[in-house]
Amino acid sequence: MKFAVVTIFPEMFGAITKEGVIAKAIDRGILSVDTINPREFAKDKHRTVDDRPYGGGPGMVMMTAPLSDAIAQAKAKVAGPTKVVYVSPQGKPLTQAKAKTLASLESLVIIAGRYEGIDQRLIEAEVDEEISIGDFIVSGGELPAMIVIDAVARCLPEVLGHKDSAEQDSFSNGLLDCPHYTRPFEYKGLTVPDVLLSGNHQAIAKWRLKQSLGQTWIKRPELLEKIKLTDEQVQLLQAFQEEFQ
Ligand code: SAM
């Protein structure tokens, strides 16, 4: 999958392209992350990409022309059918389901805003979808864009070492993940649940599902209202709840 990000701070993307899972996937040719800087399309010697807002008020607004040219170059870079996403606090919240849907695309162009955001006419003329990383404001779209890329890339087959790791992550089946343990067996008087040392894979899978249901019930009970539990899941959750009291 190809990602092309329109950003005035391309160096920030080294945070995902130089280290970790995304960097490895780039090295293996599974995905690419390009950046296009709208400053390269600015017409003045200061390479200005922002201007004062019509109507007055604080802050600056990203101008249409340099951004529009940068978006055109981003589309040319990914070469093929694509979707233009503007990361914005006014967008629909990013969810695991949304990340999975986006992962089915061949490419994604992401616009990272700065200042007070981008000119509304660009949103109307160029943007297919606005995506938010949550109900709070960060200073620019670079971190949100990296979050979108990371979440989407994790949904691509082959990006994660173990084919199943993404399936086991929180939210992929509507539930939170189960607790995880590693060596040593004892830490500050706390030990690892016996079943995980039993070698009984069926019993381990059942315990993990029960914990997953239980953790969701404790921490994010509203998630349980959004999914239909199987008979086995209902029984496991009831057992967890009885033991919890
Ligand atoms: N004035 C804008 C508003 O209140 O809707 C916020 C502008 S913010 C300081 C600058 C840029 O950061 C935005 O254009 C957007 O790209 C990005 N941004 C900030 N918060 C975000 C969020 N929660 N989700 C996605 N992008 C965000």
PDB file of C-alpha atoms and ligand atoms in Angstrom:
ATOM      1  CA  MET A   1       0.000   0.000   0.000  1.00  0.00           C
ATOM      2  CA  LYS A   2       1.223   3.500  -0.821  1.00  0.00           C
ATOM      3  CA  PHE A   3       0.849   6.472   1.512  1.00  0.00           C
ATOM      4  CA  ALA A   4       1.603  10.034   0.407  1.00  0.00           C
ATOM      5  CA  VAL A   5       1.425  12.743   3.047  1.00  0.00           C
ATOM      6  CA  VAL A   6       1.130  16.450   2.338  1.00  0.00           C
ATOM      7  CA  THR A   7       3.038  18.118   5.170  1.00  0.00           C
ATOM      8  CA  ILE A   8       5.230  21.128   5.876  1.00  0.00           C
ATOM      9  CA  PHE A   9       7.200  18.975   8.367  1.00  0.00           C
ATOM     10  CA  PRO A  10       8.298  15.912   6.347  1.00  0.00           C
ATOM     11  CA  GLU A  11      11.186  15.136   8.738  1.00  0.00           C
ATOM     12  CA  MET A  12       8.690  14.224  11.455  1.00  0.00           C
ATOM     13  CA  PHE A  13       7.751  11.103   9.504  1.00  0.00           C
ATOM     14  CA  GLY A  14      11.178   9.618  10.244  1.00  0.00           C
ATOM     15  CA  ALA A  15       9.541   8.600  13.539  1.00  0.00           C
ATOM     16  CA  ILE A  16       7.710   5.804  11.699  1.00  0.00           C
ATOM     17  CA  THR A  17       9.751   5.370   8.515  1.00  0.00           C
ATOM     18  CA  LYS A  18      13.134   4.900  10.212  1.00  0.00           C
ATOM     19  CA  GLU A  19      12.262   2.581  13.096  1.00  0.00           C
ATOM     20  CA  GLY A  20       9.807  -0.114  14.055  1.00  0.00           C
ATOM     21  CA  VAL A  21       7.123  -2.105  12.277  1.00  0.00           C
ATOM     22  CA  ILE A  22       6.415   0.460   9.535  1.00  0.00           C
ATOM     23  CA  ALA A  23      10.113   0.918   8.713  1.00  0.00           C
ATOM     24  CA  LYS A  24      10.502  -2.869   8.374  1.00  0.00           C
ATOM     25  CA  ALA A  25       7.459  -3.082   6.108  1.00  0.00           C
ATOM     26  CA  ILE A  26       8.929  -0.305   3.921  1.00  0.00           C
ATOM     27  CA  ASP A  27      12.245  -2.185   3.722  1.00  0.00           C
ATOM     28  CA  ARG A  28      10.379  -5.333   2.676  1.00  0.00           C
ATOM     29  CA  GLY A  29       8.498  -3.425  -0.037  1.00  0.00           C
ATOM     30  CA  ILE A  30       5.073  -4.010   1.519  1.00  0.00           C
ATOM     31  CA  LEU A  31       4.341  -0.312   1.815  1.00  0.00           C
ATOM     32  CA  SER A  32       5.745   3.107   0.990  1.00  0.00           C
ATOM     33  CA  VAL A  33       5.410   6.433   2.780  1.00  0.00           C
ATOM     34  CA  ASP A  34       6.197   9.532   0.708  1.00  0.00           C
ATOM     35  CA  THR A  35       5.948  13.132   1.841  1.00  0.00           C
ATOM     36  CA  ILE A  36       5.165  16.171  -0.279  1.00  0.00           C
ATOM     37  CA  ASN A  37       5.920  19.608   1.128  1.00  0.00           C
ATOM     38  CA  PRO A  38       3.505  22.372   0.015  1.00  0.00           C
ATOM     39  CA  ARG A  39       6.312  24.901   0.573  1.00  0.00           C
ATOM     40  CA  GLU A  40       7.892  23.561  -2.617  1.00  0.00           C
ATOM     41  CA  PHE A  41       4.906  24.936  -4.513  1.00  0.00           C
ATOM     42  CA  ALA A  42       4.851  28.356  -2.833  1.00  0.00           C
ATOM     43  CA  LYS A  43       5.423  31.233  -5.237  1.00  0.00           C
ATOM     44  CA  ASP A  44       7.241  33.778  -3.010  1.00  0.00           C
ATOM     45  CA  LYS A  45      10.819  33.729  -1.771  1.00  0.00           C
ATOM     46  CA  HIS A  46       9.721  33.011   1.820  1.00  0.00           C
ATOM     47  CA  ARG A  47       7.870  29.906   0.588  1.00  0.00           C
ATOM     48  CA  THR A  48       4.694  31.041   2.325  1.00  0.00           C
ATOM     49  CA  VAL A  49       1.876  28.506   2.660  1.00  0.00           C
ATOM     50  CA  ASP A  50      -0.399  30.361   5.111  1.00  0.00           C
ATOM     51  CA  ASP A  51      -2.273  33.646   5.189  1.00  0.00           C
ATOM     52  CA  ARG A  52      -4.517  35.685   7.504  1.00  0.00           C
ATOM     53  CA  PRO A  53      -8.112  34.498   7.869  1.00  0.00           C
ATOM     54  CA  TYR A  54     -10.879  36.347   6.062  1.00  0.00           C
ATOM     55  CA  GLY A  55     -13.064  37.978   8.712  1.00  0.00           C
ATOM     56  CA  GLY A  56     -10.102  38.472  11.043  1.00  0.00           C
ATOM     57  CA  GLY A  57      -9.308  36.619  14.236  1.00  0.00           C
ATOM     58  CA  PRO A  58      -6.293  34.793  15.633  1.00  0.00           C
ATOM     59  CA  GLY A  59      -4.119  32.327  13.764  1.00  0.00           C
ATOM     60  CA  MET A  60      -3.357  31.684  10.136  1.00  0.00           C
ATOM     61  CA  VAL A  61      -4.993  29.473   7.514  1.00  0.00           C
ATOM     62  CA  MET A  62      -3.236  27.193   5.012  1.00  0.00           C
ATOM     63  CA  MET A  63      -3.669  28.653   1.521  1.00  0.00           C
ATOM     64  CA  THR A  64      -5.361  26.798  -1.329  1.00  0.00           C
ATOM     65  CA  ALA A  65      -2.750  27.013  -4.134  1.00  0.00           C
ATOM     66  CA  PRO A  66       0.384  25.406  -2.598  1.00  0.00           C
ATOM     67  CA  LEU A  67      -1.712  22.708  -0.924  1.00  0.00           C
ATOM     68  CA  SER A  68      -3.678  21.971  -4.066  1.00  0.00           C
ATOM     69  CA  ASP A  69      -0.446  21.572  -6.073  1.00  0.00           C
ATOM     70  CA  ALA A  70       1.013  19.362  -3.350  1.00  0.00           C
ATOM     71  CA  ILE A  71      -2.118  17.178  -3.351  1.00  0.00           C
ATOM     72  CA  ALA A  72      -1.834  16.811  -7.138  1.00  0.00           C
ATOM     73  CA  GLN A  73       1.776  15.677  -6.757  1.00  0.00           C
ATOM     74  CA  ALA A  74       0.795  13.280  -3.961  1.00  0.00           C
ATOM     75  CA  LYS A  75      -1.840  11.739  -6.248  1.00  0.00           C
ATOM     76  CA  ALA A  76       0.735  11.427  -9.032  1.00  0.00           C
ATOM     77  CA  LYS A  77       3.161   9.736  -6.581  1.00  0.00           C
ATOM     78  CA  VAL A  78       0.692   7.038  -5.561  1.00  0.00           C
ATOM     79  CA  ALA A  79      -0.356   6.687  -9.225  1.00  0.00           C
ATOM     80  CA  GLY A  80      -3.697   4.916  -9.228  1.00  0.00           C
ATOM     81  CA  PRO A  81      -7.043   4.944  -7.482  1.00  0.00           C
ATOM     82  CA  THR A  82      -6.758   6.680  -4.134  1.00  0.00           C
ATOM     83  CA  LYS A  83      -8.619   8.480  -1.402  1.00  0.00           C
ATOM     84  CA  VAL A  84      -7.735  11.912  -0.024  1.00  0.00           C
ATOM     85  CA  VAL A  85      -8.015  12.102   3.754  1.00  0.00           C
ATOM     86  CA  TYR A  86      -7.672  15.291   5.788  1.00  0.00           C
ATOM     87  CA  VAL A  87      -6.750  14.543   9.397  1.00  0.00           C
ATOM     88  CA  SER A  88      -8.902  16.943  11.363  1.00  0.00           C
ATOM     89  CA  PRO A  89     -10.512  17.162  14.801  1.00  0.00           C
ATOM     90  CA  GLN A  90     -13.785  17.666  12.914  1.00  0.00           C
ATOM     91  CA  GLY A  91     -13.574  14.266  11.198  1.00  0.00           C
ATOM     92  CA  LYS A  92     -15.169  10.942  12.081  1.00  0.00           C
ATOM     93  CA  PRO A  93     -13.173   9.215  14.847  1.00  0.00           C
ATOM     94  CA  LEU A  94     -10.522   6.735  13.741  1.00  0.00           C
ATOM     95  CA  THR A  95     -11.540   3.223  14.827  1.00  0.00           C
ATOM     96  CA  GLN A  96     -10.100  -0.221  14.194  1.00  0.00           C
ATOM     97  CA  ALA A  97     -12.980  -0.872  11.777  1.00  0.00           C
ATOM     98  CA  LYS A  98     -12.121   2.318   9.855  1.00  0.00           C
ATOM     99  CA  ALA A  99      -8.421   1.346   9.775  1.00  0.00           C
ATOM    100  CA  LYS A 100      -9.377  -2.066   8.336  1.00  0.00           C
ATOM    101  CA  THR A 101     -11.548  -0.462   5.655  1.00  0.00           C
ATOM    102  CA  LEU A 102      -8.773   1.942   4.653  1.00  0.00           C
ATOM    103  CA  ALA A 103      -6.305  -0.967   4.509  1.00  0.00           C
ATOM    104  CA  SER A 104      -8.288  -2.416   1.610  1.00  0.00           C
ATOM    105  CA  LEU A 105      -7.308   0.570  -0.569  1.00  0.00           C
ATOM    106  CA  GLU A 106      -4.294   0.595  -2.869  1.00  0.00           C
ATOM    107  CA  SER A 107      -3.174   3.984  -1.606  1.00  0.00           C
ATOM    108  CA  LEU A 108      -4.022   6.894   0.626  1.00  0.00           C
ATOM    109  CA  VAL A 109      -3.195  10.601   0.350  1.00  0.00           C
ATOM    110  CA  ILE A 110      -3.212  12.287   3.768  1.00  0.00           C
ATOM    111  CA  ILE A 111      -3.226  16.049   4.315  1.00  0.00           C
ATOM    112  CA  ALA A 112      -1.639  17.192   7.576  1.00  0.00           C
ATOM    113  CA  GLY A 113      -2.968  20.600   8.552  1.00  0.00           C
ATOM    114  CA  ARG A 114      -1.155  23.284  10.575  1.00  0.00           C
ATOM    115  CA  TYR A 115      -2.142  26.674  12.036  1.00  0.00           C
ATOM    116  CA  GLU A 116      -5.950  27.014  12.242  1.00  0.00           C
ATOM    117  CA  GLY A 117      -6.306  24.384   9.541  1.00  0.00           C
ATOM    118  CA  ILE A 118      -6.785  24.436   5.776  1.00  0.00           C
ATOM    119  CA  ASP A 119      -9.010  26.660   3.631  1.00  0.00           C
ATOM    120  CA  GLN A 120     -12.564  25.254   3.655  1.00  0.00           C
ATOM    121  CA  ARG A 121     -12.703  25.268  -0.150  1.00  0.00           C
ATOM    122  CA  LEU A 122      -9.872  22.744  -0.272  1.00  0.00           C
ATOM    123  CA  ILE A 123     -11.891  20.418   1.931  1.00  0.00           C
ATOM    124  CA  GLU A 124     -14.870  20.798  -0.369  1.00  0.00           C
ATOM    125  CA  ALA A 125     -12.904  20.424  -3.605  1.00  0.00           C
ATOM    126  CA  GLU A 126     -10.193  17.894  -2.749  1.00  0.00           C
ATOM    127  CA  VAL A 127     -10.978  15.915   0.395  1.00  0.00           C
ATOM    128  CA  ASP A 128     -12.910  12.637   0.334  1.00  0.00           C
ATOM    129  CA  GLU A 129     -12.962  12.093   4.079  1.00  0.00           C
ATOM    130  CA  GLU A 130     -11.993  13.854   7.317  1.00  0.00           C
ATOM    131  CA  ILE A 131     -10.609  11.614  10.081  1.00  0.00           C
ATOM    132  CA  SER A 132     -10.071  12.576  13.716  1.00  0.00           C
ATOM    133  CA  ILE A 133      -7.808  10.865  16.236  1.00  0.00           C
ATOM    134  CA  GLY A 134     -10.009  12.025  19.121  1.00  0.00           C
ATOM    135  CA  ASP A 135     -11.850  14.901  20.728  1.00  0.00           C
ATOM    136  CA  PHE A 136      -8.806  17.008  21.524  1.00  0.00           C
ATOM    137  CA  ILE A 137      -6.565  19.355  19.557  1.00  0.00           C
ATOM    138  CA  VAL A 138      -2.931  18.751  18.684  1.00  0.00           C
ATOM    139  CA  SER A 139      -0.748  21.360  17.003  1.00  0.00           C
ATOM    140  CA  GLY A 140      -0.560  19.770  13.584  1.00  0.00           C
ATOM    141  CA  GLY A 141      -1.731  16.886  11.428  1.00  0.00           C
ATOM    142  CA  GLU A 142       1.618  15.078  11.362  1.00  0.00           C
ATOM    143  CA  LEU A 143       1.091  12.991  14.520  1.00  0.00           C
ATOM    144  CA  PRO A 144      -2.520  12.161  13.514  1.00  0.00           C
ATOM    145  CA  ALA A 145      -1.322  11.211   9.998  1.00  0.00           C
ATOM    146  CA  MET A 146       1.326   8.897  11.483  1.00  0.00           C
ATOM    147  CA  ILE A 147      -1.308   7.330  13.717  1.00  0.00           C
ATOM    148  CA  VAL A 148      -3.560   6.703  10.704  1.00  0.00           C
ATOM    149  CA  ILE A 149      -0.670   5.189   8.705  1.00  0.00           C
ATOM    150  CA  ASP A 150       0.426   2.962  11.597  1.00  0.00           C
ATOM    151  CA  ALA A 151      -3.106   1.750  12.379  1.00  0.00           C
ATOM    152  CA  VAL A 152      -3.902   1.073   8.706  1.00  0.00           C
ATOM    153  CA  ALA A 153      -0.551  -0.590   7.990  1.00  0.00           C
ATOM    154  CA  ARG A 154      -1.010  -2.995  10.931  1.00  0.00           C
ATOM    155  CA  CYS A 155      -4.143  -4.281   9.200  1.00  0.00           C
ATOM    156  CA  LEU A 156      -2.210  -5.245   6.065  1.00  0.00           C
ATOM    157  CA  PRO A 157      -1.345  -8.925   5.790  1.00  0.00           C
ATOM    158  CA  GLU A 158       2.431  -9.454   6.166  1.00  0.00           C
ATOM    159  CA  VAL A 159       3.142  -6.165   7.986  1.00  0.00           C
ATOM    160  CA  LEU A 160       3.143  -7.814  11.411  1.00  0.00           C
ATOM    161  CA  GLY A 161       5.567 -10.652  12.081  1.00  0.00           C
ATOM    162  CA  HIS A 162       2.910 -13.078  13.295  1.00  0.00           C
ATOM    163  CA  LYS A 163      -0.009 -13.237  10.893  1.00  0.00           C
ATOM    164  CA  ASP A 164      -2.384 -13.458  13.836  1.00  0.00           C
ATOM    165  CA  SER A 165      -1.092 -10.616  16.008  1.00  0.00           C
ATOM    166  CA  ALA A 166      -3.445  -8.013  14.557  1.00  0.00           C
ATOM    167  CA  GLU A 167      -6.399 -10.349  15.021  1.00  0.00           C
ATOM    168  CA  GLN A 168      -5.580 -10.642  18.713  1.00  0.00           C
ATOM    169  CA  ASP A 169      -5.231  -6.897  19.276  1.00  0.00           C
ATOM    170  CA  SER A 170      -7.897  -4.979  21.168  1.00  0.00           C
ATOM    171  CA  PHE A 171     -10.929  -3.954  19.068  1.00  0.00           C
ATOM    172  CA  SER A 172     -10.332  -6.334  16.164  1.00  0.00           C
ATOM    173  CA  ASN A 173     -13.188  -8.589  17.376  1.00  0.00           C
ATOM    174  CA  GLY A 174     -14.973  -5.800  19.256  1.00  0.00           C
ATOM    175  CA  LEU A 175     -13.297  -6.771  22.560  1.00  0.00           C
ATOM    176  CA  LEU A 176     -10.233  -5.602  24.473  1.00  0.00           C
ATOM    177  CA  ASP A 177      -7.173  -7.848  24.350  1.00  0.00           C
ATOM    178  CA  CYS A 178      -6.491 -10.353  27.152  1.00  0.00           C
ATOM    179  CA  PRO A 179      -3.677  -9.718  29.706  1.00  0.00           C
ATOM    180  CA  HIS A 180      -0.169 -10.772  28.648  1.00  0.00           C
ATOM    181  CA  TYR A 181       2.687 -12.160  30.757  1.00  0.00           C
ATOM    182  CA  THR A 182       6.345 -12.986  30.178  1.00  0.00           C
ATOM    183  CA  ARG A 183       9.301 -14.121  32.280  1.00  0.00           C
ATOM    184  CA  PRO A 184      10.032 -14.022  35.201  1.00  0.00           C
ATOM    185  CA  PHE A 185       7.304 -16.240  36.672  1.00  0.00           C
ATOM    186  CA  GLU A 186       7.145 -14.100  39.812  1.00  0.00           C
ATOM    187  CA  TYR A 187       7.267 -10.295  40.012  1.00  0.00           C
ATOM    188  CA  LYS A 188       6.725  -8.404  43.300  1.00  0.00           C
ATOM    189  CA  GLY A 189       4.914 -11.424  44.729  1.00  0.00           C
ATOM    190  CA  LEU A 190       2.598 -11.683  41.705  1.00  0.00           C
ATOM    191  CA  THR A 191       2.694 -14.874  39.646  1.00  0.00           C
ATOM    192  CA  VAL A 192       1.561 -15.925  36.174  1.00  0.00           C
ATOM    193  CA  PRO A 193      -1.857 -17.685  35.925  1.00  0.00           C
ATOM    194  CA  ASP A 194      -1.295 -21.480  36.037  1.00  0.00           C
ATOM    195  CA  VAL A 195      -3.245 -22.171  32.859  1.00  0.00           C
ATOM    196  CA  LEU A 196      -0.631 -20.295  30.793  1.00  0.00           C
ATOM    197  CA  LEU A 197       1.988 -22.819  31.918  1.00  0.00           C
ATOM    198  CA  SER A 198      -0.244 -25.842  31.340  1.00  0.00           C
ATOM    199  CA  GLY A 199       0.643 -26.350  27.675  1.00  0.00           C
ATOM    200  CA  ASN A 200      -3.079 -27.016  27.065  1.00  0.00           C
ATOM    201  CA  HIS A 201      -3.749 -24.790  24.028  1.00  0.00           C
ATOM    202  CA  GLN A 202      -7.513 -25.197  24.181  1.00  0.00           C
ATOM    203  CA  ALA A 203      -7.644 -24.248  27.851  1.00  0.00           C
ATOM    204  CA  ILE A 204      -5.325 -21.288  27.191  1.00  0.00           C
ATOM    205  CA  ALA A 205      -7.504 -20.021  24.315  1.00  0.00           C
ATOM    206  CA  LYS A 206     -10.606 -20.319  26.521  1.00  0.00           C
ATOM    207  CA  TRP A 207      -8.916 -18.483  29.407  1.00  0.00           C
ATOM    208  CA  ARG A 208      -7.788 -15.713  27.049  1.00  0.00           C
ATOM    209  CA  LEU A 209     -11.270 -15.272  25.622  1.00  0.00           C
ATOM    210  CA  LYS A 210     -12.737 -15.170  29.150  1.00  0.00           C
ATOM    211  CA  GLN A 211     -10.192 -12.531  30.214  1.00  0.00           C
ATOM    212  CA  SER A 212     -10.790 -10.556  27.054  1.00  0.00           C
ATOM    213  CA  LEU A 213     -14.531 -10.494  27.784  1.00  0.00           C
ATOM    214  CA  GLY A 214     -13.896  -9.685  31.430  1.00  0.00           C
ATOM    215  CA  GLN A 215     -11.438  -6.850  30.755  1.00  0.00           C
ATOM    216  CA  THR A 216     -13.879  -5.333  28.267  1.00  0.00           C
ATOM    217  CA  TRP A 217     -16.697  -5.581  30.839  1.00  0.00           C
ATOM    218  CA  ILE A 218     -14.540  -3.892  33.502  1.00  0.00           C
ATOM    219  CA  LYS A 219     -12.866  -1.198  31.380  1.00  0.00           C
ATOM    220  CA  ARG A 220     -15.110  -0.499  28.367  1.00  0.00           C
ATOM    221  CA  PRO A 221     -18.556  -2.015  29.093  1.00  0.00           C
ATOM    222  CA  GLU A 222     -20.161   0.007  26.278  1.00  0.00           C
ATOM    223  CA  LEU A 223     -18.191  -2.073  23.737  1.00  0.00           C
ATOM    224  CA  LEU A 224     -20.115  -5.187  24.799  1.00  0.00           C
ATOM    225  CA  GLU A 225     -23.378  -3.512  23.822  1.00  0.00           C
ATOM    226  CA  LYS A 226     -22.149  -3.148  20.248  1.00  0.00           C
ATOM    227  CA  ILE A 227     -21.483  -6.856  19.587  1.00  0.00           C
ATOM    228  CA  LYS A 228     -23.555 -10.041  19.738  1.00  0.00           C
ATOM    229  CA  LEU A 229     -21.892 -12.538  22.054  1.00  0.00           C
ATOM    230  CA  THR A 230     -22.011 -16.259  21.268  1.00  0.00           C
ATOM    231  CA  ASP A 231     -23.498 -18.645  23.857  1.00  0.00           C
ATOM    232  CA  GLU A 232     -19.967 -19.675  24.850  1.00  0.00           C
ATOM    233  CA  GLN A 233     -18.922 -16.030  25.286  1.00  0.00           C
ATOM    234  CA  VAL A 234     -21.997 -15.298  27.450  1.00  0.00           C
ATOM    235  CA  GLN A 235     -21.116 -18.251  29.698  1.00  0.00           C
ATOM    236  CA  LEU A 236     -17.466 -17.231  29.959  1.00  0.00           C
ATOM    237  CA  LEU A 237     -18.393 -13.642  30.808  1.00  0.00           C
ATOM    238  CA  GLN A 238     -20.851 -14.827  33.471  1.00  0.00           C
ATOM    239  CA  ALA A 239     -18.150 -17.040  34.982  1.00  0.00           C
ATOM    240  CA  PHE A 240     -15.728 -14.096  34.987  1.00  0.00           C
ATOM    241  CA  GLN A 241     -18.300 -11.830  36.643  1.00  0.00           C
ATOM    242  CA  GLU A 242     -19.058 -14.404  39.361  1.00  0.00           C
ATOM    243  CA  GLU A 243     -15.357 -14.848  40.135  1.00  0.00           C
ATOM    244  CA  PHE A 244     -14.831 -11.084  40.113  1.00  0.00           C
ATOM    245  CA  GLN A 245     -17.331 -10.422  42.925  1.00  0.00           C
TER     246      GLN A 245
HETATM  247  N1  SAM B   1      -8.783  25.179  14.349  1.00  0.00           N
HETATM  248  C1  SAM B   1      -8.907  23.772  14.185  1.00  0.00           C
HETATM  249  C2  SAM B   1     -10.176  23.283  14.876  1.00  0.00           C
HETATM  250  O1  SAM B   1     -10.428  23.704  16.003  1.00  0.00           O
HETATM  251  O2  SAM B   1     -10.901  22.433  14.295  1.00  0.00           O
HETATM  252  C3  SAM B   1      -7.697  23.039  14.791  1.00  0.00           C
HETATM  253  C4  SAM B   1      -6.431  23.274  14.051  1.00  0.00           C
HETATM  254  S1  SAM B   1      -5.097  22.316  14.702  1.00  0.00           S
HETATM  255  C5  SAM B   1      -4.275  23.437  15.744  1.00  0.00           C
HETATM  256  C6  SAM B   1      -4.010  22.173  13.328  1.00  0.00           C
HETATM  257  C7  SAM B   1      -4.100  20.860  12.569  1.00  0.00           C
HETATM  258  O3  SAM B   1      -3.827  19.777  13.434  1.00  0.00           O
HETATM  259  C8  SAM B   1      -5.445  20.540  11.942  1.00  0.00           C
HETATM  260  O4  SAM B   1      -5.582  21.177  10.695  1.00  0.00           O
HETATM  261  C9  SAM B   1      -5.392  19.037  11.812  1.00  0.00           C
HETATM  262  O5  SAM B   1      -4.755  18.618  10.627  1.00  0.00           O
HETATM  263  C10 SAM B   1      -4.530  18.624  13.000  1.00  0.00           C
HETATM  264  N2  SAM B   1      -5.298  18.108  14.145  1.00  0.00           N
HETATM  265  C11 SAM B   1      -5.437  18.698  15.349  1.00  0.00           C
HETATM  266  N3  SAM B   1      -6.175  17.950  16.178  1.00  0.00           N
HETATM  267  C12 SAM B   1      -6.519  16.835  15.490  1.00  0.00           C
HETATM  268  C13 SAM B   1      -7.298  15.683  15.798  1.00  0.00           C
HETATM  269  N4  SAM B   1      -7.881  15.519  16.972  1.00  0.00           N
HETATM  270  N5  SAM B   1      -7.431  14.738  14.847  1.00  0.00           N
HETATM  271  C14 SAM B   1      -6.851  14.876  13.626  1.00  0.00           C
HETATM  272  N6  SAM B   1      -6.116  15.965  13.277  1.00  0.00           N
HETATM  273  C15 SAM B   1      -5.951  16.929  14.182  1.00  0.00           C
END
